[in-house]
């Protein structure tokens, strides 16, 4: 197998860290609470206000 040089290893680790961070942020920001844990006032019943 071809040996990767140090810069490529660092780039691969950095890219993997970024992808993992984005995946975690996306997962936790999507639904941090279940619907039962949210206050009823947090929900909007009106929908979009634009035409």
Coordinates of N, CA and C in Angstrom, one line a residue:
X1 N 0.8 -1.2 0.0 CA 0.0 0.0 0.0 C 0.9 1.2 0.0
X2 N 0.4 2.3 -0.7 CA 1.2 3.5 -0.7 C 1.1 4.2 0.6
X3 N 2.2 4.7 1.1 CA 2.3 5.4 2.4 C 1.8 6.8 2.2
X4 N 0.9 7.3 3.0 CA 0.4 8.6 2.9 C 1.4 9.5 3.7
X5 N 1.6 10.7 3.1 CA 2.5 11.6 3.8 C 1.8 12.3 4.9
X6 N 2.5 13.1 5.7 CA 2.0 13.7 6.9 C 0.9 14.7 6.6
X7 N 1.1 15.5 5.5 CA 0.1 16.5 5.2 C -1.2 15.9 4.8
X8 N -1.2 14.8 4.1 CA -2.4 14.1 3.7 C -3.1 13.5 4.9
X9 N -2.4 13.0 5.8 CA -3.0 12.5 7.1 C -3.6 13.6 7.9
X10 N -3.0 14.7 8.0 CA -3.6 15.9 8.7 C -4.8 16.3 8.0
X11 N -4.8 16.4 6.7 CA -5.9 16.9 5.9 C -7.1 15.9 6.1
X12 N -6.8 14.6 6.0 CA -7.9 13.6 6.2 C -8.5 13.7 7.6
X13 N -7.7 13.9 8.6 CA -8.2 14.0 10.0 C -9.0 15.2 10.1
X14 N -8.5 16.4 9.6 CA -9.3 17.6 9.7 C -10.6 17.5 9.0
X15 N -10.6 16.9 7.8 CA -11.9 16.7 7.0 C -12.9 15.8 7.8
X16 N -12.4 14.8 8.4 CA -13.2 13.9 9.2 C -13.8 14.6 10.4
X17 N -13.0 15.4 11.0 CA -13.4 16.2 12.2 C -14.5 17.2 11.8
X18 N -14.4 17.8 10.6 CA -15.4 18.8 10.2 C -16.7 18.0 9.8
X19 N -16.6 16.9 9.1 CA -17.8 16.2 8.8 C -18.5 15.7 10.0
X20 N -17.8 15.2 11.0 CA -18.4 14.7 12.2 C -19.0 15.8 13.0
X21 N -18.3 17.0 13.0 CA -18.9 18.1 13.7 C -20.2 18.6 13.1
X22 N -20.2 18.7 11.8 CA -21.4 19.1 11.1 C -22.6 18.1 11.3
X23 N -22.2 16.8 11.3 CA -23.3 15.8 11.5 C -23.8 15.9 12.9
X24 N -23.0 16.1 13.9 CA -23.5 16.2 15.3 C -24.3 17.5 15.4
X25 N -23.9 18.6 14.8 CA -24.7 19.9 14.9 C -26.0 19.7 14.2
X26 N -26.0 19.1 13.1 CA -27.3 18.8 12.4 C -28.2 17.9 13.2
X27 N -27.7 16.9 13.8 CA -28.5 16.0 14.5 C -29.1 16.7 15.8
X28 N -28.3 17.4 16.5 CA -28.8 18.0 17.8 C -29.6 19.2 17.5
X29 N -29.4 19.9 16.5 CA -30.2 21.1 16.2 C -31.5 20.8 15.5
X30 N -31.6 19.6 14.9 CA -32.9 19.2 14.3 C -34.0 19.1 15.3
X31 N -33.8 18.4 16.4 CA -34.9 18.1 17.3 C -34.2 17.9 18.7
X32 N -33.9 19.0 19.4 CA -33.3 18.9 20.7 C -34.2 18.3 21.8
X33 N -35.5 18.5 21.6 CA -36.5 18.1 22.5 C -37.6 17.3 21.8
X34 N -38.3 16.4 22.5 CA -39.4 15.8 21.9 C -40.6 16.7 22.1
X35 N -41.7 16.5 21.3 CA -42.8 17.4 21.4 C -43.5 17.5 22.8
X36 N -43.4 16.4 23.5 CA -44.0 16.4 24.9 C -43.2 17.3 25.8
X37 N -41.9 17.6 25.6 CA -41.1 18.4 26.5 C -41.2 19.9 26.2
X38 N -41.7 20.2 25.0 CA -41.8 21.6 24.6 C -43.0 22.3 25.3
X39 N -42.9 23.6 25.5 CA -44.0 24.4 26.1 C -45.1 24.5 25.0
X40 N -46.4 24.5 25.3 CA -47.4 24.7 24.3 C -47.3 26.1 23.6
X41 N -46.7 27.1 24.3 CA -46.6 28.4 23.7 C -45.5 28.5 22.7
X42 N -44.6 27.5 22.6 CA -43.6 27.5 21.6 C -44.1 27.2 20.2
X43 N -45.2 26.5 20.1 CA -45.7 26.1 18.8 C -46.6 27.2 18.2
X44 N -46.4 27.5 16.9 CA -47.2 28.5 16.2 C -48.2 27.8 15.4
X45 N -49.5 28.2 15.5 CA -50.6 27.6 14.8 C -50.9 28.4 13.5
X46 N -50.3 29.6 13.4 CA -50.8 30.4 12.2 C -50.1 30.0 10.9
X47 N -49.0 29.4 10.9 CA -48.3 29.0 9.7 C -47.6 30.2 9.1
X48 N -47.2 30.1 7.8 CA -46.4 31.2 7.2 C -47.3 32.5 7.1
X49 N -46.6 33.6 7.2 CA -47.3 34.9 7.1 C -47.2 35.6 5.7
X50 N -46.5 35.0 4.8 CA -46.3 35.6 3.5 C -47.4 35.1 2.6
X51 N -47.6 35.8 1.4 CA -48.6 35.4 0.5 C -48.1 34.4 -0.4

